[in-house]
C-alpha atoms as one frame of an Amber mdcrd trajectory, in Angstrom:
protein
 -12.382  23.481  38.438 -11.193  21.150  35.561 -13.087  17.952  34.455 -10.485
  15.537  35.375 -11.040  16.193  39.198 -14.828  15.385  39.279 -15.638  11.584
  39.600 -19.457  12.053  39.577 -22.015  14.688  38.647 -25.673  14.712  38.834
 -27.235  16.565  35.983 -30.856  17.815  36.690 -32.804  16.300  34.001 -31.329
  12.842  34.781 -32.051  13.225  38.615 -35.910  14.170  37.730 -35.949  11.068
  35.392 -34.463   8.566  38.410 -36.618  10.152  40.896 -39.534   9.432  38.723
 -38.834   5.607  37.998 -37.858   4.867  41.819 -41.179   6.820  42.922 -43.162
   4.223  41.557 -40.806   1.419  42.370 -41.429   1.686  46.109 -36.711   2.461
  46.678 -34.823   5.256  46.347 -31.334   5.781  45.154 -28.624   5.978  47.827
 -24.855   6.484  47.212 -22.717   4.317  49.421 -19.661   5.112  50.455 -17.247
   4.038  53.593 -15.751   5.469  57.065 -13.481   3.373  58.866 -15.086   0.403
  57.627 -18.827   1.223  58.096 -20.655   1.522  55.136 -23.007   4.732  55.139
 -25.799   5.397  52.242 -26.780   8.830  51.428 -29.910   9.578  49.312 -28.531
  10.079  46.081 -31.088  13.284  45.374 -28.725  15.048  47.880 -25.539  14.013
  45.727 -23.973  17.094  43.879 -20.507  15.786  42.975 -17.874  13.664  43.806
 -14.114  15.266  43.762 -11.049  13.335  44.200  -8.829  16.264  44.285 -10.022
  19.685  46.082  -8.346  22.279  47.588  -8.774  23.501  51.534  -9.054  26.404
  52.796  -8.518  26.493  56.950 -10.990  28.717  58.991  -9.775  29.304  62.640
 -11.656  28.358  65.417 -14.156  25.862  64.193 -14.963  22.240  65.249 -12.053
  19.877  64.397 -14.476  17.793  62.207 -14.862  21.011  59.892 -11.930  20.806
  58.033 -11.977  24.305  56.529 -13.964  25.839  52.939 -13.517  25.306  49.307
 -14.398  27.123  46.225 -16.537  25.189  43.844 -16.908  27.373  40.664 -17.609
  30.646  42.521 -19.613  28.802  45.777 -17.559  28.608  49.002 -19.177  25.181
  50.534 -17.435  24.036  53.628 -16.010  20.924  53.964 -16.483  18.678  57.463
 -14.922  15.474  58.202 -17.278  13.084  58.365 -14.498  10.543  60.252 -14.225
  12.522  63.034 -17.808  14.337  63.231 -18.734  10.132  63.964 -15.760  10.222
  66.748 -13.745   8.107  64.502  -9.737   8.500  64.169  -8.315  11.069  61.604
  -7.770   9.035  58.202  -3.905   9.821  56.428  -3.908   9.069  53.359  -6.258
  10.498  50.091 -10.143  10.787  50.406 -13.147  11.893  48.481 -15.593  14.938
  48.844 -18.947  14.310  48.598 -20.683  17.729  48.109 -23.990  17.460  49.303
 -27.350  19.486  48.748 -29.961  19.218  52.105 -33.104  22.080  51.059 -30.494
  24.328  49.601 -27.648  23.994  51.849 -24.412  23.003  50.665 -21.562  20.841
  52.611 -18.933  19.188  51.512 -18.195  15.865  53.413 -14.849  14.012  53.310
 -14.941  10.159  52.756 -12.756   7.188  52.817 -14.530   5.775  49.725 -17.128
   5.381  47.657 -18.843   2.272  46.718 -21.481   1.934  44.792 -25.021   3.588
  44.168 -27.654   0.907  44.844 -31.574   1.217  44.899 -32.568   0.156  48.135
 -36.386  -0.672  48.668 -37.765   1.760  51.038 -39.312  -0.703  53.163 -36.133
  -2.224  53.923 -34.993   0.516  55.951 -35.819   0.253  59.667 -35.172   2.751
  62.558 -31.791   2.270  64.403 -32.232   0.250  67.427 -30.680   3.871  69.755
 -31.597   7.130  68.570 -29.630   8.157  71.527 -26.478   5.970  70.293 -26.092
   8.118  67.033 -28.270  11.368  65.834 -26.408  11.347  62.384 -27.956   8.125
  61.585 -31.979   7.942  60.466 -31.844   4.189  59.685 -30.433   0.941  58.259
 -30.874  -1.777  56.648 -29.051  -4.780  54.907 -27.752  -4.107  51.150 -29.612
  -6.138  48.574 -26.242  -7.290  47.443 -25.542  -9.138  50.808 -22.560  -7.119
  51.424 -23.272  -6.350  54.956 -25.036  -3.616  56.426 -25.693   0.113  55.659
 -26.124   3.096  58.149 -28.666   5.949  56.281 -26.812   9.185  56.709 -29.300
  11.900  58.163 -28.608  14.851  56.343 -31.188  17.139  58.169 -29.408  16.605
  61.562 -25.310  16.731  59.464 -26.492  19.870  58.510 -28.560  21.234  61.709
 -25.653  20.426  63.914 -22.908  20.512  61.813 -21.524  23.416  63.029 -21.990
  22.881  66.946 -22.040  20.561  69.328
């Protein structure tokens, strides 16, 4: 895969170093990116890469949200639509990949955007006010910036029922 197609990559002596300082800190790192206008943090230990240009590969017979698999330098990582896995409409237009790593397991999600990577103090993260309402979603809490609100993507549960439901 050449250079020019990867907007982000997390090395793993610089991830050890910013887990370190934010331990201590009392916040953690979280990438924020959007979905039809809801802004959605992911822990930034779980970022891999960011790709702006990827190629697809359709499997038959999967959820519609699971867009297919790609081959990122010799690992096939499948690739889900994270617009429609949160019942959203289908998006035209360009997106990003997010490739994600939850305890070893590799997905690629498909984004509208990406934002920003803020540290967000732990503490300001509450429980949703539904579990029931949405099982992708651990949490939330307002951005330091005052931009609005952000949604703290579960990546245990993406992962766990990825595939089904």
């Amino acid at each position: 895969m050449s250079k020019e197609n990867v907007l982000f990559q997390v090395e793993d002596d610089e991830l050890e170093n910013t887990v370190q300082e934010d331990e201590g800190a009392g916040s953690r790192k979280y990438l924020i990116f959007t979905v039809d206008n809801l802004k959605i943090g992911l822990d930034a230990e779980q970022v891999v890469e960011l790709l702006n240009s990827y190629t697809v590969t359709y499997l038959p017979m999967m959820p519609d949200y699971i867009l297919g698999i790609f081959n990122m330098r010799g690992q096939i990582i499948p690739i889900m639509d994270i617009r429609l896995r949160l019942g959203k409409p289908p998006k035209e237009g360009s997106s990003i990949l997010i490739v994600l790593d939850y305890n070893e397991n590799q997905l690629g999600i498909q984004v509208d955007s990406v934002d920003l990577m803020l540290d967000i103090p732990t503490e300001s993260i509450v429980p949703i006010p539904s579990q029931s309402a949405q099982k992708l979603v651990s949490g939330m809490c307002t951005l330091p910036d005052g931009s609005g609100t952000m949604l703290v993507l579960d990546c245990e549960q993406l992962i766990a029922h990825g595939y089904g439901e």
